[in-house]
Coordinates of C-alpha atoms in Angstrom, one line a residue:
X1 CA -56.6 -3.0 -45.8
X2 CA -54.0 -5.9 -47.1
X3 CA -54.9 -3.2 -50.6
X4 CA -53.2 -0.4 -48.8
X5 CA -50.2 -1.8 -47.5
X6 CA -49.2 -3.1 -50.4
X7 CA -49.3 0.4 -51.7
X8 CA -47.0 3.1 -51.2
X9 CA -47.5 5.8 -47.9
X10 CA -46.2 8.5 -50.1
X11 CA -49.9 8.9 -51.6
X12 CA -51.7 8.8 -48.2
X13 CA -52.3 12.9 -49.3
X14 CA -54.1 11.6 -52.6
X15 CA -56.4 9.2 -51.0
X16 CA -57.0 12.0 -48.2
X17 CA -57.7 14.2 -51.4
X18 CA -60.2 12.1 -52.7
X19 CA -61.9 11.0 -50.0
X20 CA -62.2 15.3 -49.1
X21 CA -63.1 16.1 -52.4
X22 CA -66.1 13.3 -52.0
X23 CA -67.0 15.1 -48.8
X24 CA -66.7 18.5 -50.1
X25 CA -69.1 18.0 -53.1
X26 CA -71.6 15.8 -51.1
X27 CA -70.5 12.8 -53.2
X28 CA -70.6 9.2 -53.8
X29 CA -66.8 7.8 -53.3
X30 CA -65.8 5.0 -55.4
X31 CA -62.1 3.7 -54.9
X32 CA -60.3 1.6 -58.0
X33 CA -58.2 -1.1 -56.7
X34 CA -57.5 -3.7 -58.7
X35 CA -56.5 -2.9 -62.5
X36 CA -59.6 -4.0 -64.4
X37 CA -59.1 -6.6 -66.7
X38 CA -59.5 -4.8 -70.0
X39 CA -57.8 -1.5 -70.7
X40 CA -57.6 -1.4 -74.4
X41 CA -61.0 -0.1 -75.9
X42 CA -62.1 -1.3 -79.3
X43 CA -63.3 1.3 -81.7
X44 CA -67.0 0.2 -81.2
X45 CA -66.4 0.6 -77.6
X46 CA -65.4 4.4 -78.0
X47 CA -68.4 5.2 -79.8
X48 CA -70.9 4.2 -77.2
X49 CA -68.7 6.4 -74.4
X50 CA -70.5 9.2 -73.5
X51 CA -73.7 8.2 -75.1
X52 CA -77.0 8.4 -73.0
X53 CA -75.4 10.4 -70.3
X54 CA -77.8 10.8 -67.2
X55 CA -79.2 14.5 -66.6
X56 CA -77.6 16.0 -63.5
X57 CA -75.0 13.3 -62.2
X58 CA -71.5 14.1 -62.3
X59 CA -68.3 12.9 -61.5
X60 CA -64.6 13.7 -60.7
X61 CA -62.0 11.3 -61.6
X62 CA -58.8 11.1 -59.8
X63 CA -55.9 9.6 -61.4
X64 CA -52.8 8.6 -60.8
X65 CA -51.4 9.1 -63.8
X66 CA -53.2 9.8 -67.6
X67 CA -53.1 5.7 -68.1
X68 CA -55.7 5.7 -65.3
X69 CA -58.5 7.3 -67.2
X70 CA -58.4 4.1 -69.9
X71 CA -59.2 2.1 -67.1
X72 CA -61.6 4.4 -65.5
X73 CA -63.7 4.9 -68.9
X74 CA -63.5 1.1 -69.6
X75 CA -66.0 0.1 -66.4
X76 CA -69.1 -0.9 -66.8
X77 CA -70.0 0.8 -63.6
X78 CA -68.4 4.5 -64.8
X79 CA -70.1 4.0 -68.5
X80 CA -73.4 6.4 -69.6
X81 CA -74.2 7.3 -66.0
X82 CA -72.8 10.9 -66.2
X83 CA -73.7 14.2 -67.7
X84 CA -70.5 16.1 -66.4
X85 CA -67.1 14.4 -66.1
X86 CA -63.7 15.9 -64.8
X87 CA -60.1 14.3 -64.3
X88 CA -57.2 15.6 -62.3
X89 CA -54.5 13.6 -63.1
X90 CA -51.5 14.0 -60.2
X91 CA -48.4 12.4 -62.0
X92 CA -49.4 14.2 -65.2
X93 CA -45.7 14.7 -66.5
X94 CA -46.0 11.2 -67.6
X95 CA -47.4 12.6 -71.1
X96 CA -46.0 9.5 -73.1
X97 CA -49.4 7.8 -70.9
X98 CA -52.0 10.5 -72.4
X99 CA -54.4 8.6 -74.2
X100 CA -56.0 9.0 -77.4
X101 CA -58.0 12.2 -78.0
X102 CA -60.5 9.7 -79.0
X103 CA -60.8 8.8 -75.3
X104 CA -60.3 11.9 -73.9
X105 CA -63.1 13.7 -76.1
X106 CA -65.5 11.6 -73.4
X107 CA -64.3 13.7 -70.9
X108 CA -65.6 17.6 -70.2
X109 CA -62.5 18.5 -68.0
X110 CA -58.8 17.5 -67.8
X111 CA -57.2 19.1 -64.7
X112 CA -53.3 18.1 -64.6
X113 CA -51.5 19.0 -61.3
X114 CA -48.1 19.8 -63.1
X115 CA -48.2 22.4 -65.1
X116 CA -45.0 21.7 -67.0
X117 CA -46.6 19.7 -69.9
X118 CA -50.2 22.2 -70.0
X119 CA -49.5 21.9 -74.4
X120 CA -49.3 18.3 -74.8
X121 CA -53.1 17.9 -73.1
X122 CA -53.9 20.8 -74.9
X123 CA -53.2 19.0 -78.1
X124 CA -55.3 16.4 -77.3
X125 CA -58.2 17.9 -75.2
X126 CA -58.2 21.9 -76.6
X127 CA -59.4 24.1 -73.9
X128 CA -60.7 21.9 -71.8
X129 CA -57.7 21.7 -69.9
X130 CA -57.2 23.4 -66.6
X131 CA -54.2 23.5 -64.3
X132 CA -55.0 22.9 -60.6
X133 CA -51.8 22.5 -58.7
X134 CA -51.0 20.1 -55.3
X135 CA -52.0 21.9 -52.3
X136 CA -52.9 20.5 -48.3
X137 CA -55.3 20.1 -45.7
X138 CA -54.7 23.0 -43.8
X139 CA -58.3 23.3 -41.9
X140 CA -58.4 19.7 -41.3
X141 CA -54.7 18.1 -40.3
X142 CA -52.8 21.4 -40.5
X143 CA -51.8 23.3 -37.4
X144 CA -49.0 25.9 -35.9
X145 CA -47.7 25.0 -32.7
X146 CA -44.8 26.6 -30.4
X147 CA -43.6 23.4 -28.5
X148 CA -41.3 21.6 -31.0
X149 CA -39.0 19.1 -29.9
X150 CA -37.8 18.0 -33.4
X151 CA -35.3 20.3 -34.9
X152 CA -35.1 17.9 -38.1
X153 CA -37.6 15.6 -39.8
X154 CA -36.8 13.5 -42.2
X155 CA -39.4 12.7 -44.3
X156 CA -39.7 9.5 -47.5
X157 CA -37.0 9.2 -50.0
X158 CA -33.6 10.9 -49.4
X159 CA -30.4 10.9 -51.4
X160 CA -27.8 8.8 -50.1
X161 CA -26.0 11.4 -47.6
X162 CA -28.9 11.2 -46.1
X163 CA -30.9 7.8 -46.0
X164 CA -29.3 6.8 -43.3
X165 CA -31.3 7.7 -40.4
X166 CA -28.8 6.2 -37.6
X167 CA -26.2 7.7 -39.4
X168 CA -27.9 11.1 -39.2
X169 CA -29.1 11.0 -36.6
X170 CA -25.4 10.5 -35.0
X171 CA -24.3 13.2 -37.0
X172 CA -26.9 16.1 -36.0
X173 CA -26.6 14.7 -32.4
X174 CA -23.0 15.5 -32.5
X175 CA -24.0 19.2 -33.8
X176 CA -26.6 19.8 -31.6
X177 CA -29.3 19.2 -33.7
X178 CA -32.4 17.0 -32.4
X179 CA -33.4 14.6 -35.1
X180 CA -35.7 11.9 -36.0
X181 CA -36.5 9.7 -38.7
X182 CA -39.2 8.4 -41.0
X183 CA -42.1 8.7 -39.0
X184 CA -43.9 4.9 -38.4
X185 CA -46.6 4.6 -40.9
X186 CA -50.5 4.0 -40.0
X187 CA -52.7 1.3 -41.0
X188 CA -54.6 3.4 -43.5
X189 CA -54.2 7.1 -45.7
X190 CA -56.1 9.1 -42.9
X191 CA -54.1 7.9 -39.7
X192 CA -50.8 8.0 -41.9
X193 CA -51.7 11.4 -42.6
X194 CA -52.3 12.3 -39.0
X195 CA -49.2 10.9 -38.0
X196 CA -47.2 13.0 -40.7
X197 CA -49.0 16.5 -39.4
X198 CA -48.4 15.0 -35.6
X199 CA -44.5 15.2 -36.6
X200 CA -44.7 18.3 -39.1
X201 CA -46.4 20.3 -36.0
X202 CA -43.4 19.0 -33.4
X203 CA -40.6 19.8 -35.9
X204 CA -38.8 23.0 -36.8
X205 CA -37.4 21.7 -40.0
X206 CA -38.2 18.8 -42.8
X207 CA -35.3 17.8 -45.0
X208 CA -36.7 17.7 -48.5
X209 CA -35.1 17.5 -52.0
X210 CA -35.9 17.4 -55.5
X211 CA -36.6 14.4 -57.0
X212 CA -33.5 14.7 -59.1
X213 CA -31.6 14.1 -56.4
X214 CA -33.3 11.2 -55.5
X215 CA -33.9 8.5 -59.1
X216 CA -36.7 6.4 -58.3
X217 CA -38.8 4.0 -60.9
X218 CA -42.1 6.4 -60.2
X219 CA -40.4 9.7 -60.7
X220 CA -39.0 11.8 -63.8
X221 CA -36.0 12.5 -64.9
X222 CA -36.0 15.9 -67.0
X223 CA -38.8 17.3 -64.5
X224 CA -38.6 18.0 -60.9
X225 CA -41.9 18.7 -58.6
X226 CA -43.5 19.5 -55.2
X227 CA -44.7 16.8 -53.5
X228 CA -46.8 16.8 -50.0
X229 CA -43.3 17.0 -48.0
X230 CA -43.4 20.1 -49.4
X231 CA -47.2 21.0 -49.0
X232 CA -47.7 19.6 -45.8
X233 CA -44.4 20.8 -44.1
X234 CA -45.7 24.6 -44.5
X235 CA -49.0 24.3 -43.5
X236 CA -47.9 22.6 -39.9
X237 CA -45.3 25.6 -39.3
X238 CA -42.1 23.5 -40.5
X239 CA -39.8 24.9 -42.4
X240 CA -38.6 22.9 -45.7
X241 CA -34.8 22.5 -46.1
X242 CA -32.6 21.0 -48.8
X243 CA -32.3 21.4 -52.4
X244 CA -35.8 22.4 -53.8
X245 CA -37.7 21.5 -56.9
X246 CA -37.1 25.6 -58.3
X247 CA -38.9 24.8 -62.0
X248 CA -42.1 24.0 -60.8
X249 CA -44.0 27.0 -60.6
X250 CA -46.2 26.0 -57.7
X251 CA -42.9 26.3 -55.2
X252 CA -41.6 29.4 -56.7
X253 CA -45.1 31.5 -57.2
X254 CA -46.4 30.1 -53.9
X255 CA -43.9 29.6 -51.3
X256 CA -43.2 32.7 -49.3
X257 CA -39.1 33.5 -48.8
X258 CA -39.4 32.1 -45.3
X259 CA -40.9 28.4 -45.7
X260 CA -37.7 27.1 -47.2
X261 CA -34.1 27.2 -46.9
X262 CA -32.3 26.1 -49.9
X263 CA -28.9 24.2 -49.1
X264 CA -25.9 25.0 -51.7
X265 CA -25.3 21.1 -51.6
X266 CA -25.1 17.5 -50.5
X267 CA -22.7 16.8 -47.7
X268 CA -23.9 16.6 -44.9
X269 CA -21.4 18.0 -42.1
X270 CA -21.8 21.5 -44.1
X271 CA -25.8 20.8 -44.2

């Protein structure tokens, strides 16, 4: 859709997620996109949320980031017609977007995907927090193969030794090293997604780094993260090389020794 192009590919894994997680749990799927029109809830608003919540009908919120859930609560459509209601909220290190506890009290679950901030939801939801972390579709677009022509992938956002892909692609040549680019993008999350695990599965290695090397608008500053290249790139068989996002607890707890190589810096001959 003209909706999704205008969005980023980089969160073709969320809107996987979502639509799975409807599948999984046998669900109605409801996609948000266009910002509703209201987002700031009066005080008589508040009071009726949650009110009159229909016996057995849940439903399981997921957010960009912790503004989302104002806009989720504020629809008419979302308002008194559930008994259970979770969030996971995928950029949840922007904490300076949590909302009041007022608004989060309407909620029976808050799930961020970052652990890094776990006592500043805790300070406004109690224990009804939960830390689920980013993961993949390994049964459904995952897969190991043997024939890979690729030897490096490169894969969204680089730093600036390497966003060149004719450049790099000049400069691996010369090495010996088959590379390719940024895969093309589909026309929608699912075949974008497909097209990703098609190049993970032909490709020995996927050049990665943390997003402190790489400043972008959408990212943070003080707190680095695994993201699907990550994710995805183990569970097709490739091996993730660069300069890795070693606070977040998800990449050092779950990555085994052999899914990453860690590079001791940024130039690129010595890469």
């Amino acid at each position: 859709s003209d909706v999704y192009k205008r969005q980023r590919f980089g969160w073709s894994p969320i809107h996987h997620l979502a639509r799975m997680t409807a599948r999984l749990f046998d669900a109605n799927y409801i996609e948000q996109r266009t910002p509703p029109r209201r987002t700031r809830l009066k005080t008589a608003e508040l009071m009726t949320l949650g009110k009159g919540r229909k016996k057995g009908c849940s439903a399981i919120l997921i957010a960009k980031s912790a503004s989302d859930i104002v806009s989720f609560v504020a629809q008419d459509w979302f308002r008194n017609r559930y008994e259970f209601v979770a969030v996971w909220i995928c950029d949840s290190f922007h904490v300076d977007q949590i909302p009041h506890k007022k608004i989060l009290s309407k909620l029976d679950l808050v799930i961020p995907m970052r652990d890094h901030h776990l006592d500043n939801y805790r300070a406004v939801a109690g224990d009804r927090v939960r830390y689920l972390p980013f993961g993949a579709d390994v049964l459904d677009t995952g897969g190991f193969g043997s024939d890979r022509d690729i030897d490096l992938l490169r894969v969204g956002r680089q730093p600036e030794e390497w966003s060149d892909d004719a450049r790099s692609f000049e400069a691996c040549t010369a090495a010996g090293v088959r590379f390719h680019g940024g895969p093309p993008g589909g026309k929608d999350p699912l075949e974008n997604l497909l097209i990703l695990a098609d190049h993970y599965r032909r490709s020995k290695f996927t050049i990665a780094h943390t997003n402190f090397l790489v400043k972008h608008s959408s990212t943070h500053d003080e707190v680095d993260y695994v993201t699907a290249r990550w994710t995805d790139s183990v569970a097709n068989g490739t091996v993730v090389v660069g300069i890795h996002p070693e606070t977040d607890t998800l990449f050092r707890d779950s990555f085994w020794p052999e899914a990453s190589i860690t590079l001791d810096g940024m130039e690129q001959a010595s890469n």
